[in-house]
């Protein structure tokens, strides 16, 4: 009984409050939870899930502290529809006027 008395009561947030803090879609949050990249939700009742506010704030602070690398752009030379012209052909057609 003394062990339960010593544990601090943590603040929890529901889905709507989480959406205000973290502007990600529910499906994105769910996928990140499954991969272990976002704090896990837990159920208070069969119909009510919550997140630990402290864990969410720590996740946000960690995301702010490290930059997220941008995905590389697509290689347009591999397109099948409207392939990119070779630079020398494009320059010749522009210089000849048609």
Tab-separated table of N, CA, C and O in Angstrom:
chain	number	residue	atom	x	y	z
A	1	UNK	N	0.822	-1.194	0.000
A	1	UNK	CA	0.000	0.000	0.000
A	1	UNK	C	0.863	1.254	0.000
A	1	UNK	O	0.513	2.228	-0.622
A	2	UNK	N	1.997	1.216	0.666
A	2	UNK	CA	2.855	2.397	0.702
A	2	UNK	C	3.468	2.692	-0.660
A	2	UNK	O	3.756	3.833	-0.967
A	3	UNK	N	3.672	1.670	-1.505
A	3	UNK	CA	4.233	1.890	-2.833
A	3	UNK	C	3.274	2.701	-3.695
A	3	UNK	O	3.689	3.546	-4.472
A	4	UNK	N	1.978	2.465	-3.572
A	4	UNK	CA	1.016	3.212	-4.376
A	4	UNK	C	0.865	4.642	-3.864
A	4	UNK	O	0.544	5.536	-4.624
A	5	UNK	N	1.113	4.869	-2.604
A	5	UNK	CA	1.001	6.206	-2.038
A	5	UNK	C	2.177	7.085	-2.460
A	5	UNK	O	2.040	8.295	-2.531
A	6	UNK	N	3.326	6.492	-2.747
A	6	UNK	CA	4.508	7.261	-3.094
A	6	UNK	C	4.581	7.632	-4.570
A	6	UNK	O	5.354	8.505	-4.942
A	7	UNK	N	3.828	6.968	-5.429
A	7	UNK	CA	3.885	7.287	-6.848
A	7	UNK	C	3.146	8.590	-7.106
A	7	UNK	O	2.024	8.786	-6.646
A	8	UNK	N	3.782	9.499	-7.821
A	8	UNK	CA	3.124	10.784	-8.087
A	8	UNK	C	1.976	10.608	-9.079
A	8	UNK	O	2.024	9.754	-9.964
A	9	UNK	N	0.963	11.405	-8.921
A	9	UNK	CA	-0.162	11.390	-9.848
A	9	UNK	C	0.229	12.264	-11.032
A	9	UNK	O	0.541	13.440	-10.878
A	10	UNK	N	0.235	11.645	-12.194
A	10	UNK	CA	0.640	12.356	-13.394
A	10	UNK	C	-0.581	12.882	-14.121
A	10	UNK	O	-1.650	12.282	-14.085
A	11	UNK	N	-0.406	13.980	-14.794
A	11	UNK	CA	-1.491	14.570	-15.558
A	11	UNK	C	-1.601	13.846	-16.882
A	11	UNK	O	-0.604	13.540	-17.536
A	12	UNK	N	-2.802	13.562	-17.288
A	12	UNK	CA	-3.056	12.904	-18.560
A	12	UNK	C	-3.855	13.831	-19.461
A	12	UNK	O	-4.524	14.756	-18.982
A	13	UNK	N	-3.746	13.587	-20.752
A	13	UNK	CA	-4.504	14.371	-21.723
A	13	UNK	C	-5.262	13.424	-22.637
A	13	UNK	O	-4.825	12.312	-22.909
A	14	UNK	N	-6.399	13.896	-23.107
A	14	UNK	CA	-7.210	13.106	-24.027
A	14	UNK	C	-6.856	13.481	-25.458
A	14	UNK	O	-6.030	14.351	-25.717
A	15	UNK	N	-7.486	12.815	-26.387
A	15	UNK	CA	-7.153	12.965	-27.813
A	15	UNK	C	-7.263	14.413	-28.298
A	15	UNK	O	-6.394	14.899	-29.019
A	16	UNK	N	-8.306	15.111	-27.933
A	16	UNK	CA	-8.489	16.492	-28.400
A	16	UNK	C	-7.358	17.389	-27.913
A	16	UNK	O	-6.839	18.222	-28.669
A	17	UNK	N	-6.949	17.241	-26.674
A	17	UNK	CA	-5.842	18.040	-26.142
A	17	UNK	C	-4.529	17.662	-26.835
A	17	UNK	O	-3.687	18.524	-27.092
A	18	UNK	N	-4.361	16.380	-27.135
A	18	UNK	CA	-3.162	15.944	-27.842
A	18	UNK	C	-3.105	16.566	-29.231
A	18	UNK	O	-2.046	17.025	-29.671
A	19	UNK	N	-4.243	16.616	-29.914
A	19	UNK	CA	-4.295	17.224	-31.252
A	19	UNK	C	-3.902	18.694	-31.217
A	19	UNK	O	-3.326	19.201	-32.173
A	20	UNK	N	-4.256	19.400	-30.138
A	20	UNK	CA	-3.889	20.806	-30.017
A	20	UNK	C	-2.382	20.970	-29.823
A	20	UNK	O	-1.798	21.941	-30.281
A	21	UNK	N	-1.752	20.017	-29.150
A	21	UNK	CA	-0.314	20.093	-28.888
A	21	UNK	C	0.517	19.564	-30.056
A	21	UNK	O	1.559	20.117	-30.381
A	22	UNK	N	0.055	18.474	-30.664
A	22	UNK	CA	0.809	17.780	-31.713
A	22	UNK	C	-0.056	17.759	-32.970
A	22	UNK	O	-1.001	16.986	-33.053
A	23	UNK	N	0.245	18.590	-33.949
A	23	UNK	CA	-0.608	18.653	-35.142
A	23	UNK	C	-0.323	17.545	-36.139
A	23	UNK	O	0.076	17.783	-37.270
A	24	UNK	N	-0.539	16.314	-35.713
A	24	UNK	CA	-0.382	15.155	-36.587
A	24	UNK	C	-1.717	14.423	-36.666
A	24	UNK	O	-2.520	14.484	-35.738
A	25	UNK	N	-1.914	13.704	-37.746
A	25	UNK	CA	-3.141	12.925	-37.907
A	25	UNK	C	-3.142	11.757	-36.928
A	25	UNK	O	-2.091	11.278	-36.500
A	26	UNK	N	-4.324	11.301	-36.578
A	26	UNK	CA	-4.454	10.159	-35.663
A	26	UNK	C	-3.725	8.930	-36.199
A	26	UNK	O	-3.076	8.212	-35.450
A	27	UNK	N	-3.837	8.705	-37.504
A	27	UNK	CA	-3.173	7.538	-38.087
A	27	UNK	C	-1.653	7.654	-37.992
A	27	UNK	O	-0.960	6.665	-37.748
A	28	UNK	N	-1.119	8.862	-38.145
A	28	UNK	CA	0.323	9.075	-38.029
A	28	UNK	C	0.778	8.831	-36.601
A	28	UNK	O	1.796	8.169	-36.368
A	29	UNK	N	0.023	9.334	-35.648
A	29	UNK	CA	0.357	9.121	-34.240
A	29	UNK	C	0.311	7.636	-33.909
A	29	UNK	O	1.208	7.108	-33.246
A	30	UNK	N	-0.711	6.942	-34.393
A	30	UNK	CA	-0.830	5.508	-34.141
A	30	UNK	C	0.363	4.740	-34.712
A	30	UNK	O	0.944	3.886	-34.055
A	31	UNK	N	0.734	5.065	-35.954
A	31	UNK	CA	1.879	4.391	-36.575
A	31	UNK	C	3.166	4.668	-35.809
A	31	UNK	O	3.997	3.773	-35.627
A	32	UNK	N	3.340	5.903	-35.369
A	32	UNK	CA	4.547	6.249	-34.609
A	32	UNK	C	4.568	5.531	-33.261
A	32	UNK	O	5.627	5.111	-32.795
A	33	UNK	N	3.402	5.370	-32.633
A	33	UNK	CA	3.325	4.603	-31.384
A	33	UNK	C	3.747	3.160	-31.614
A	33	UNK	O	4.484	2.584	-30.812
A	34	UNK	N	3.275	2.572	-32.716
A	34	UNK	CA	3.602	1.181	-33.014
A	34	UNK	C	5.099	0.993	-33.243
A	34	UNK	O	5.653	-0.042	-32.894
A	35	UNK	N	5.752	2.007	-33.834
A	35	UNK	CA	7.193	1.926	-34.076
A	35	UNK	C	8.021	2.340	-32.863
A	35	UNK	O	9.231	2.275	-32.892
A	36	UNK	N	7.362	2.820	-31.808
A	36	UNK	CA	8.075	3.248	-30.613
A	36	UNK	C	8.643	4.649	-30.720
A	36	UNK	O	9.527	5.028	-29.957
A	37	UNK	N	8.125	5.460	-31.637
A	37	UNK	CA	8.616	6.814	-31.860
A	37	UNK	C	7.757	7.878	-31.178
A	37	UNK	O	8.049	9.068	-31.299
A	38	UNK	N	6.703	7.473	-30.519
A	38	UNK	CA	5.789	8.415	-29.858
A	38	UNK	C	5.319	7.768	-28.566
A	38	UNK	O	5.216	6.549	-28.485
A	39	UNK	N	5.036	8.571	-27.526
A	39	UNK	CA	4.559	7.982	-26.262
A	39	UNK	C	3.292	7.162	-26.465
A	39	UNK	O	2.405	7.536	-27.225
A	40	UNK	N	3.228	6.035	-25.770
A	40	UNK	CA	2.093	5.125	-25.901
A	40	UNK	C	0.882	5.654	-25.146
A	40	UNK	O	1.011	6.192	-24.054
A	41	UNK	N	-0.276	5.466	-25.719
A	41	UNK	CA	-1.529	5.786	-25.039
A	41	UNK	C	-1.862	4.643	-24.090
A	41	UNK	O	-1.344	3.530	-24.226
A	42	UNK	N	-2.722	4.906	-23.155
A	42	UNK	CA	-3.216	3.827	-22.308
A	42	UNK	C	-4.683	4.087	-22.026
A	42	UNK	O	-5.168	5.210	-22.098
A	43	UNK	N	-5.408	3.016	-21.725
A	43	UNK	CA	-6.854	3.095	-21.571
A	43	UNK	C	-7.221	3.312	-20.105
A	43	UNK	O	-6.745	2.600	-19.224
A	44	UNK	N	-8.065	4.315	-19.871
A	44	UNK	CA	-8.645	4.507	-18.537
A	44	UNK	C	-9.900	3.658	-18.395
A	44	UNK	O	-10.155	3.073	-17.359
A	45	UNK	N	-10.670	3.629	-19.457
A	45	UNK	CA	-11.874	2.801	-19.539
A	45	UNK	C	-11.858	2.161	-20.928
A	45	UNK	O	-11.018	2.518	-21.759
A	46	UNK	N	-12.781	1.262	-21.215
A	46	UNK	CA	-12.795	0.673	-22.564
A	46	UNK	C	-12.986	1.696	-23.689
A	46	UNK	O	-12.585	1.467	-24.808
A	47	UNK	N	-13.551	2.864	-23.376
A	47	UNK	CA	-13.809	3.865	-24.412
A	47	UNK	C	-12.988	5.136	-24.265
A	47	UNK	O	-13.190	6.086	-25.008
A	48	UNK	N	-12.092	5.197	-23.314
A	48	UNK	CA	-11.336	6.426	-23.055
A	48	UNK	C	-9.837	6.119	-23.011
A	48	UNK	O	-9.373	5.415	-22.122
A	49	UNK	N	-9.110	6.658	-24.005
A	49	UNK	CA	-7.660	6.514	-23.998
A	49	UNK	C	-7.031	7.873	-23.721
A	49	UNK	O	-7.574	8.913	-24.102
A	50	UNK	N	-5.895	7.852	-23.030
A	50	UNK	CA	-5.199	9.083	-22.662
A	50	UNK	C	-3.704	8.894	-22.869
A	50	UNK	O	-3.207	7.778	-22.997
A	51	UNK	N	-2.997	10.023	-22.892
A	51	UNK	CA	-1.543	10.031	-22.969
A	51	UNK	C	-1.015	10.746	-21.736
A	51	UNK	O	-1.653	11.659	-21.201
A	52	UNK	N	0.166	10.371	-21.305
A	52	UNK	CA	0.823	11.030	-20.188
A	52	UNK	C	1.353	12.376	-20.693
A	52	UNK	O	2.140	12.428	-21.638
A	53	UNK	N	0.910	13.462	-20.071
A	53	UNK	CA	1.295	14.807	-20.508
A	53	UNK	C	2.807	14.996	-20.438
A	53	UNK	O	3.411	15.550	-21.352
A	54	UNK	N	3.438	14.513	-19.392
A	54	UNK	CA	4.883	14.654	-19.246
A	54	UNK	C	5.647	13.954	-20.358
A	54	UNK	O	6.640	14.478	-20.874
A	55	UNK	N	5.191	12.771	-20.755
A	55	UNK	CA	5.847	12.040	-21.841
A	55	UNK	C	5.689	12.765	-23.173
A	55	UNK	O	6.621	12.831	-23.968
A	56	UNK	N	4.508	13.324	-23.414
A	56	UNK	CA	4.270	14.056	-24.662
A	56	UNK	C	5.130	15.317	-24.699
A	56	UNK	O	5.756	15.634	-25.720
A	57	UNK	N	5.203	16.032	-23.572
A	57	UNK	CA	6.039	17.232	-23.528
A	57	UNK	C	7.511	16.898	-23.705
A	57	UNK	O	8.240	17.616	-24.389
A	58	UNK	N	7.961	15.805	-23.135
A	58	UNK	CA	9.354	15.375	-23.309
A	58	UNK	C	9.615	15.007	-24.766
A	58	UNK	O	10.686	15.318	-25.320
A	59	UNK	N	8.645	14.352	-25.420
A	59	UNK	CA	8.790	13.998	-26.830
A	59	UNK	C	8.902	15.259	-27.680
A	59	UNK	O	9.744	15.338	-28.575
A	60	UNK	N	8.044	16.258	-27.390
A	60	UNK	CA	8.101	17.517	-28.136
A	60	UNK	C	9.445	18.216	-27.939
A	60	UNK	O	10.038	18.726	-28.896
A	61	UNK	N	9.945	18.239	-26.720
A	61	UNK	CA	11.237	18.872	-26.442
A	61	UNK	C	12.363	18.155	-27.183
A	61	UNK	O	13.263	18.801	-27.726
A	62	UNK	N	12.311	16.837	-27.225
A	62	UNK	CA	13.337	16.073	-27.944
A	62	UNK	C	13.270	16.354	-29.442
A	62	UNK	O	14.302	16.448	-30.108
A	63	UNK	N	12.059	16.487	-29.982
A	63	UNK	CA	11.916	16.775	-31.410
A	63	UNK	C	12.433	18.165	-31.751
A	63	UNK	O	12.989	18.380	-32.817
A	64	UNK	N	12.246	19.105	-30.837
A	64	UNK	CA	12.731	20.465	-31.075
A	64	UNK	C	14.251	20.538	-31.031
A	64	UNK	O	14.851	21.358	-31.707
A	65	UNK	N	14.864	19.693	-30.219
A	65	UNK	CA	16.306	19.797	-30.013
A	65	UNK	C	17.128	19.230	-31.159
A	65	UNK	O	18.273	19.615	-31.333
A	66	UNK	N	16.564	18.324	-31.956
A	66	UNK	CA	17.339	17.769	-33.069
A	66	UNK	C	16.626	18.039	-34.386
A	66	UNK	O	15.407	17.916	-34.486
A	67	UNK	N	17.384	18.414	-35.409
A	67	UNK	CA	16.756	18.718	-36.697
A	67	UNK	C	16.307	17.443	-37.393
A	67	UNK	O	16.915	16.378	-37.248
A	68	UNK	N	15.232	17.567	-38.136
A	68	UNK	CA	14.726	16.451	-38.928
A	68	UNK	C	15.212	16.666	-40.353
A	68	UNK	O	14.976	17.721	-40.947
A	69	UNK	N	15.908	15.697	-40.899
A	69	UNK	CA	16.434	15.804	-42.249
A	69	UNK	C	15.300	15.671	-43.254
A	69	UNK	O	14.412	14.841	-43.107
A	70	UNK	N	15.345	16.493	-44.258
A	70	UNK	CA	14.334	16.445	-45.309
A	70	UNK	C	14.575	15.246	-46.209
A	70	UNK	O	15.709	14.838	-46.438
A	71	UNK	N	13.509	14.721	-46.733
A	71	UNK	CA	13.615	13.612	-47.674
A	71	UNK	C	14.206	14.133	-48.974
A	71	UNK	O	13.932	15.271	-49.375
A	72	UNK	N	15.041	13.345	-49.635
A	72	UNK	CA	15.609	13.806	-50.912
A	72	UNK	C	14.519	13.936	-51.963
A	72	UNK	O	13.502	13.235	-51.929
A	73	UNK	N	14.728	14.834	-52.891
A	73	UNK	CA	13.772	15.023	-53.968
A	73	UNK	C	13.757	13.829	-54.899
A	73	UNK	O	14.700	13.034	-54.930
A	74	UNK	N	12.713	13.678	-55.676
A	74	UNK	CA	12.636	12.528	-56.588
A	74	UNK	C	13.633	12.676	-57.729
A	74	UNK	O	13.980	13.785	-58.136
A	75	UNK	N	14.102	11.563	-58.257
A	75	UNK	CA	14.991	11.555	-59.405
A	75	UNK	C	14.113	11.636	-60.646
A	75	UNK	O	13.529	10.649	-61.088
A	76	UNK	N	13.989	12.843	-61.205
A	76	UNK	CA	13.064	13.062	-62.318
A	76	UNK	C	13.527	12.375	-63.590
A	76	UNK	O	12.744	12.210	-64.528
A	77	UNK	N	14.774	11.957	-63.658
A	77	UNK	CA	15.269	11.273	-64.851
A	77	UNK	C	14.708	9.862	-64.955
A	77	UNK	O	14.769	9.247	-66.010
A	78	UNK	N	14.141	9.342	-63.877
A	78	UNK	CA	13.574	7.995	-63.887
A	78	UNK	C	12.077	7.993	-64.202
A	78	UNK	O	11.454	6.940	-64.226
A	79	UNK	N	11.502	9.161	-64.463
A	79	UNK	CA	10.074	9.227	-64.777
A	79	UNK	C	9.778	8.532	-66.090
A	79	UNK	O	10.556	8.596	-67.041
A	80	UNK	N	8.630	7.883	-66.165
A	80	UNK	CA	8.211	7.230	-67.412
A	80	UNK	C	7.332	8.165	-68.230
A	80	UNK	O	7.419	8.203	-69.440
A	81	UNK	N	6.473	8.910	-67.550
A	81	UNK	CA	5.634	9.880	-68.240
A	81	UNK	C	6.372	11.221	-68.254
A	81	UNK	O	6.960	11.625	-67.260
A	82	UNK	N	6.366	11.881	-69.374
A	82	UNK	CA	7.053	13.162	-69.553
A	82	UNK	C	8.512	13.092	-69.091
A	82	UNK	O	8.904	13.775	-68.154
A	83	UNK	N	9.328	12.275	-69.721
A	83	UNK	CA	10.728	12.181	-69.306
A	83	UNK	C	11.457	13.505	-69.518
A	83	UNK	O	11.100	14.294	-70.384
A	84	UNK	N	12.459	13.728	-68.722
A	84	UNK	CA	13.240	14.962	-68.797
A	84	UNK	C	14.171	14.872	-69.995
A	84	UNK	O	14.843	13.857	-70.204
A	85	UNK	N	14.211	15.961	-70.776
A	85	UNK	CA	15.102	15.979	-71.932
A	85	UNK	C	16.539	16.134	-71.465
A	85	UNK	O	16.809	16.728	-70.428
A	86	UNK	N	17.438	15.645	-72.274
A	86	UNK	CA	18.861	15.811	-71.979
A	86	UNK	C	19.202	17.294	-72.061
A	86	UNK	O	18.646	18.022	-72.892
A	87	UNK	N	20.116	17.801	-71.228
A	87	UNK	CA	20.430	19.240	-71.216
A	87	UNK	C	20.924	19.755	-72.558
A	87	UNK	O	20.577	20.850	-72.957
A	88	UNK	N	21.697	18.991	-73.307
A	88	UNK	CA	22.211	19.480	-74.577
A	88	UNK	C	21.117	19.590	-75.631
A	88	UNK	O	21.103	20.511	-76.421
A	89	UNK	N	20.143	18.683	-75.632
A	89	UNK	CA	19.023	18.767	-76.577
A	89	UNK	C	18.133	19.958	-76.260
A	89	UNK	O	17.654	20.643	-77.139
A	90	UNK	N	17.905	20.205	-74.972
A	90	UNK	CA	17.047	21.316	-74.565
A	90	UNK	C	17.702	22.636	-74.950
A	90	UNK	O	17.047	23.570	-75.400
A	91	UNK	N	19.022	22.737	-74.809
A	91	UNK	CA	19.733	23.984	-75.148
A	91	UNK	C	19.719	24.230	-76.648
A	91	UNK	O	19.539	25.353	-77.099
A	92	UNK	N	19.881	23.173	-77.459
A	92	UNK	CA	19.873	23.325	-78.917
A	92	UNK	C	18.512	23.745	-79.417
A	92	UNK	O	18.395	24.628	-80.255
A	93	UNK	N	17.451	23.140	-78.906
A	93	UNK	CA	16.119	23.484	-79.389
A	93	UNK	C	15.730	24.893	-78.986
A	93	UNK	O	15.028	25.572	-79.704
A	94	UNK	N	16.218	25.368	-77.853
A	94	UNK	CA	15.927	26.720	-77.417
A	94	UNK	C	16.678	27.736	-78.248
A	94	UNK	O	16.186	28.818	-78.559
A	95	UNK	N	17.912	27.393	-78.643
A	95	UNK	CA	18.735	28.341	-79.407
A	95	UNK	C	18.290	28.432	-80.867
A	95	UNK	O	18.449	29.452	-81.504
A	96	UNK	N	17.720	27.365	-81.409
A	96	UNK	CA	17.267	27.381	-82.795
A	96	UNK	C	15.887	28.026	-82.946
A	96	UNK	O	15.454	28.327	-84.043
A	97	UNK	N	15.190	28.163	-81.804
A	97	UNK	CA	13.891	28.827	-81.846
A	97	UNK	C	12.759	27.912	-82.200
A	97	UNK	O	11.700	28.351	-82.614
A	98	UNK	N	12.908	26.629	-82.046
A	98	UNK	CA	11.756	25.809	-82.321
A	98	UNK	C	12.114	24.448	-82.534
A	98	UNK	O	11.912	23.443	-82.638
